[in-house]
PDB file of C-alpha atoms in Angstrom:
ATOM      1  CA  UNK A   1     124.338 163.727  77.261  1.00 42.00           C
ATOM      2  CA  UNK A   2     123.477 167.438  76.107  1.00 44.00           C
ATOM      3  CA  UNK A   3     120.039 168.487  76.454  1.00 45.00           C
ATOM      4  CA  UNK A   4     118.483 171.393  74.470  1.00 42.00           C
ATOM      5  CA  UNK A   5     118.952 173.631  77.622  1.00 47.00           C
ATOM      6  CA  UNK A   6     122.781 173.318  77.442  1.00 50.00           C
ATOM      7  CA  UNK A   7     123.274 171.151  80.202  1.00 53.00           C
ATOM      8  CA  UNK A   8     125.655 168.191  79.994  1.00 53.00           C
ATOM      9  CA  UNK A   9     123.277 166.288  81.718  1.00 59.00           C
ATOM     10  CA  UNK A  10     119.898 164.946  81.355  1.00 72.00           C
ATOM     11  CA  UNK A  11     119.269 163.532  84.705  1.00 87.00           C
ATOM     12  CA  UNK A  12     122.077 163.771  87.390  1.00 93.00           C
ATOM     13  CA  UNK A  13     123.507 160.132  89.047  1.00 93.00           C
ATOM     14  CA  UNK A  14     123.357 160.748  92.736  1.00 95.00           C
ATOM     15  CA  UNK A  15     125.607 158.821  93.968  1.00 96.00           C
ATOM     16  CA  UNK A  16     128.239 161.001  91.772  1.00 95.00           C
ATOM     17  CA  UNK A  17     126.947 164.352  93.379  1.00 97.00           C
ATOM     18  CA  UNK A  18     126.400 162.564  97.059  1.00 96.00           C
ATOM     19  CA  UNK A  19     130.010 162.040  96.624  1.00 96.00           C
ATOM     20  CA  UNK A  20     130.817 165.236  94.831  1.00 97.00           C
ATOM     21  CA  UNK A  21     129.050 167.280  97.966  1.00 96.00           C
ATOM     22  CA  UNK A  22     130.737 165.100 100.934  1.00 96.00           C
ATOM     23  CA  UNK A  23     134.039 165.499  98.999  1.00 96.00           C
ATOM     24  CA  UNK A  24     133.870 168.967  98.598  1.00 96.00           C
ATOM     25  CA  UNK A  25     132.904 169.190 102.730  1.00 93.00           C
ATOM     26  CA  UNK A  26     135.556 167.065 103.771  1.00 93.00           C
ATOM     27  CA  UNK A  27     137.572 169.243 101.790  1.00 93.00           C
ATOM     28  CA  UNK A  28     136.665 172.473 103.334  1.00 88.00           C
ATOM     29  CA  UNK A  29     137.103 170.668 106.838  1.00 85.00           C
ATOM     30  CA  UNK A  30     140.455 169.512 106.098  1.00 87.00           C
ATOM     31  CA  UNK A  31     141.432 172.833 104.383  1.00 84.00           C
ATOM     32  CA  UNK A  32     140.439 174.773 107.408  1.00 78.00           C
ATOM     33  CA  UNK A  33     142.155 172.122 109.913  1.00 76.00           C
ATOM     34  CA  UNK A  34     145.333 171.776 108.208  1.00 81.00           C
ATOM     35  CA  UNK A  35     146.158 175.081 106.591  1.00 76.00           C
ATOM     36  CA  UNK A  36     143.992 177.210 108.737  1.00 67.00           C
ATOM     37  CA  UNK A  37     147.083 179.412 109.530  1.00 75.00           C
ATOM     38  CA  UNK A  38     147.268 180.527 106.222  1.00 74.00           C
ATOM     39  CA  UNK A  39     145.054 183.685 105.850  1.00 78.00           C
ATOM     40  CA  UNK A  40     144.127 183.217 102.293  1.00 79.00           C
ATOM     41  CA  UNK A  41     143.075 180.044 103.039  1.00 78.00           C
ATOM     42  CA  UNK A  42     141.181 180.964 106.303  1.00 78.00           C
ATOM     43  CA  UNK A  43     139.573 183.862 104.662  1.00 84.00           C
ATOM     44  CA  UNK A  44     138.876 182.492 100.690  1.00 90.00           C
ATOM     45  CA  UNK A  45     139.139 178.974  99.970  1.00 92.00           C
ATOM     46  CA  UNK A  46     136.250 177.924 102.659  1.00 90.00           C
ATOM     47  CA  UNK A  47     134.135 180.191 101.097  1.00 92.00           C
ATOM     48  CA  UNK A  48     134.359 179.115  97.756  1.00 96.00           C
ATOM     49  CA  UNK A  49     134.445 175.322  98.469  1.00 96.00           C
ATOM     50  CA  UNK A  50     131.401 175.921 100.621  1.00 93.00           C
ATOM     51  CA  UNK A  51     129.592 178.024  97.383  1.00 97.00           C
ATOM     52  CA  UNK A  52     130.938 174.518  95.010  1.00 98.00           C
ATOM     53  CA  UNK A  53     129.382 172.003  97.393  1.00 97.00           C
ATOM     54  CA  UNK A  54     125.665 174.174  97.624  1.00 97.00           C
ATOM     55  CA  UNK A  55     126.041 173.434  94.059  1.00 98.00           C
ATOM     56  CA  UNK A  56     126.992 170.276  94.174  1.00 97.00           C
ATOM     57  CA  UNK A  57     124.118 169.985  97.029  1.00 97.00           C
ATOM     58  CA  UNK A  58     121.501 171.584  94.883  1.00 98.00           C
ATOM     59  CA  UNK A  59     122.377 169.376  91.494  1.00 97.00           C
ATOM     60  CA  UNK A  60     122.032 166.191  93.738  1.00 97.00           C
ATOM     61  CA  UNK A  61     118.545 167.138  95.142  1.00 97.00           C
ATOM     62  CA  UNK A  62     117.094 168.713  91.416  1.00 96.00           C
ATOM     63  CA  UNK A  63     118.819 166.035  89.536  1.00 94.00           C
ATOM     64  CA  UNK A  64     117.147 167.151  86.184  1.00 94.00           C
ATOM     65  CA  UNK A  65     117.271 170.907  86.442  1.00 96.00           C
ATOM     66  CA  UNK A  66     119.848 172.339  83.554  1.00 95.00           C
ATOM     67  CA  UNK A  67     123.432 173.110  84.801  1.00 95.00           C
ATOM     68  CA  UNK A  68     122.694 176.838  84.535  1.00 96.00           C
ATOM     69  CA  UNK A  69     119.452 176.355  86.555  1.00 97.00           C
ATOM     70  CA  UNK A  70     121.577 175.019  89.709  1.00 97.00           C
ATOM     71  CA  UNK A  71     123.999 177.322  89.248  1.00 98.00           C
ATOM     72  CA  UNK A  72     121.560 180.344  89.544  1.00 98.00           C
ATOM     73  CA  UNK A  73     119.670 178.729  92.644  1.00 98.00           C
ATOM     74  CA  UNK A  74     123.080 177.599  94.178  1.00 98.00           C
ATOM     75  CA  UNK A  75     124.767 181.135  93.913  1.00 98.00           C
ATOM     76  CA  UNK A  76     121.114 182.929  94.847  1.00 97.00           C
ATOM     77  CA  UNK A  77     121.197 180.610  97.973  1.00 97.00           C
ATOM     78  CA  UNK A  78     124.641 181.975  98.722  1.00 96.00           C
ATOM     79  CA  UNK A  79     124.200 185.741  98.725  1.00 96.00           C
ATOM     80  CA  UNK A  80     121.185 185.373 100.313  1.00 94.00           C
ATOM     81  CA  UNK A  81     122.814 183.607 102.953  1.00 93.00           C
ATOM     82  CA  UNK A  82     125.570 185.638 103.075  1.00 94.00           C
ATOM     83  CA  UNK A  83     122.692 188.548 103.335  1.00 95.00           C
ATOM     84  CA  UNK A  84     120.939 186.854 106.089  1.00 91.00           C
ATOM     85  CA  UNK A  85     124.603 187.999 107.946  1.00 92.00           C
ATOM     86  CA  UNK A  86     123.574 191.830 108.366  1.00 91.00           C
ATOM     87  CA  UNK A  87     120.724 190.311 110.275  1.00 91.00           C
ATOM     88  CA  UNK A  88     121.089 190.004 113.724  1.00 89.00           C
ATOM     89  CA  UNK A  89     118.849 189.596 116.647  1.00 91.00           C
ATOM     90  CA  UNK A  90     118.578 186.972 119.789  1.00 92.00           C
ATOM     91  CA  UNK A  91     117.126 184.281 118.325  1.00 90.00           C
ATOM     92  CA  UNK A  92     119.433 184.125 115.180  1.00 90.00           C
ATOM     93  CA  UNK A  93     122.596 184.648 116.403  1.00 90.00           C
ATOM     94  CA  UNK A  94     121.743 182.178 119.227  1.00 91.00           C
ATOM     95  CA  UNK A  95     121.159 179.178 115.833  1.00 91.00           C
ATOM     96  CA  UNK A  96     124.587 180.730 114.870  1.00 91.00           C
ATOM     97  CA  UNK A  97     126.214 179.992 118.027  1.00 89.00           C
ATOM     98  CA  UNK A  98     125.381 176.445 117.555  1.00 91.00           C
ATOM     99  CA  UNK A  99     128.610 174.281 115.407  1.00 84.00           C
ATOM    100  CA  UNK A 100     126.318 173.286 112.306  1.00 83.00           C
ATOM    101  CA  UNK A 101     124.342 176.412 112.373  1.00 86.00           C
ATOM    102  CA  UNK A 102     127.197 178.503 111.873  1.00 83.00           C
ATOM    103  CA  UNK A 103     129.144 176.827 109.398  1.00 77.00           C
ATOM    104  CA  UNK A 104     125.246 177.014 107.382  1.00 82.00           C
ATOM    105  CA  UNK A 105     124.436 180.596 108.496  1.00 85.00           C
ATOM    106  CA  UNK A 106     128.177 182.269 109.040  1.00 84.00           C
ATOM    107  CA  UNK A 107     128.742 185.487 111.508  1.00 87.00           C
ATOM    108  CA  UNK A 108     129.727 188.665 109.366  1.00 87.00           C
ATOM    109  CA  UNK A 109     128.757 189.881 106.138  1.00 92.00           C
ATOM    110  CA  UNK A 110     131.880 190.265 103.989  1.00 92.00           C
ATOM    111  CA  UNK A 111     131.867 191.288 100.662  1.00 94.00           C
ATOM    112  CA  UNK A 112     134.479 189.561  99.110  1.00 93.00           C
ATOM    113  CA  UNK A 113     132.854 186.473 100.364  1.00 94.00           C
ATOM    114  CA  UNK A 114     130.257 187.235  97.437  1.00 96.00           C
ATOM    115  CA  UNK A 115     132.782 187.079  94.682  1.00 97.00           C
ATOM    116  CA  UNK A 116     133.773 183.956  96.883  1.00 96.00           C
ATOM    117  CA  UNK A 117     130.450 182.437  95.724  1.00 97.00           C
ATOM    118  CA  UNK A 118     130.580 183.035  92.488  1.00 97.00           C
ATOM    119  CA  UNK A 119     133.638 181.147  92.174  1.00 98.00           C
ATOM    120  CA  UNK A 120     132.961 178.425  93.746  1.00 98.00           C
ATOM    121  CA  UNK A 121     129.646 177.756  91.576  1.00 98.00           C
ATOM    122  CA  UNK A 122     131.592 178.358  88.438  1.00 98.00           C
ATOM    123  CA  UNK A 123     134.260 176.037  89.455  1.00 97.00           C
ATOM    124  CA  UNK A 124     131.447 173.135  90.064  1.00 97.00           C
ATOM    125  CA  UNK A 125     130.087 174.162  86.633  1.00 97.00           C
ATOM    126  CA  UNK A 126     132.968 173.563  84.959  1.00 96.00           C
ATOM    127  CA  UNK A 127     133.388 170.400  86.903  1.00 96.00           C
ATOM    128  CA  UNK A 128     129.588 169.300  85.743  1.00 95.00           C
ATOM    129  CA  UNK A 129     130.874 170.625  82.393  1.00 93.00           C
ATOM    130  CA  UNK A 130     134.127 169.073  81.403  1.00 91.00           C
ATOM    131  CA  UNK A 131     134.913 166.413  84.012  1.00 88.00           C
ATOM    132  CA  UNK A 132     131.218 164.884  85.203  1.00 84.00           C
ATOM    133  CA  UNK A 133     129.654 165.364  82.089  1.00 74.00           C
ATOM    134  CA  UNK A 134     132.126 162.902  80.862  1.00 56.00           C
ATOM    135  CA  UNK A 135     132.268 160.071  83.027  1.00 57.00           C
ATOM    136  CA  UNK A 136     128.488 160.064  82.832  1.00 60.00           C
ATOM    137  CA  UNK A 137     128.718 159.455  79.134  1.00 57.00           C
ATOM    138  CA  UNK A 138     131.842 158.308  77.903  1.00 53.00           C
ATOM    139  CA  UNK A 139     131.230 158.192  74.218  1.00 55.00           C
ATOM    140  CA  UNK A 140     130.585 161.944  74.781  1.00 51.00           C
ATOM    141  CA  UNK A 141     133.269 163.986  72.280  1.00 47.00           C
TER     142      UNK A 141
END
């Protein structure tokens, strides 16, 4: 289903990407939960599965933006929240104390957590790429 922007799709399902996203949370839940001791896994692979399902997020909601478009506004969204982290001030910090707001919002700035990002949003391009892409048209060589 290639459009002329170089997207595999031309209009996302959403009940692939609902399930994409919620996979890709239960994932970093789980991850955290049972191999949070690890420190590579504590410090990287939450990061990058949280970067995959903003992607995921953002190609369910703009279901016929181009692959590349989501992948800009999904790794924008990212460093900008990742950003937001050298911010600090009562009101903030009290939204980050909260569960949901800080798994959204996050504590420190970290710069490795950029890097992070970016591989997480490539990794759910290449999913949209080479495995989605696929299943939503079969015939597809």
């Amino acid at each position: 289903m290639h459009n002329s922007s170089s997207s595999p799709v031309s209009q996302r399902n959403r009940v692939i990407y609902g399930s994409l996203t919620v996979g890709v949370m239960l994932a970093g839940f789980l991850s955290r939960h049972l191999l949070g001791q690890y420190s590579f896994i504590k410090l990287y692979v939450g990061d990058v599965l949280w970067a995959m399902m903003v992607f995921f997020g953002f190609a369910f909601v703009f279901c016929k933006w181009s692959t590349w478009k989501v992948a800009a506004t999904a790794l924008g969204f990212s460093v900008c929240i990742e950003l937001s982290q050298l911010y600090h001030s009562a009101w903030i910090d009290s939204i980050r104390n909260m569960p949901l707001g800080g798994l959204i919002l996050g504590f420190t700035f970290v710069w490795s957590d950029l890097l992070c990002y970016g591989l997480g949003v490539g990794l759910g391009v290449l999913v949209e790429i080479f495995m989605v892409g696929s299943v939503e048209n079969p015939t597809k060589n």
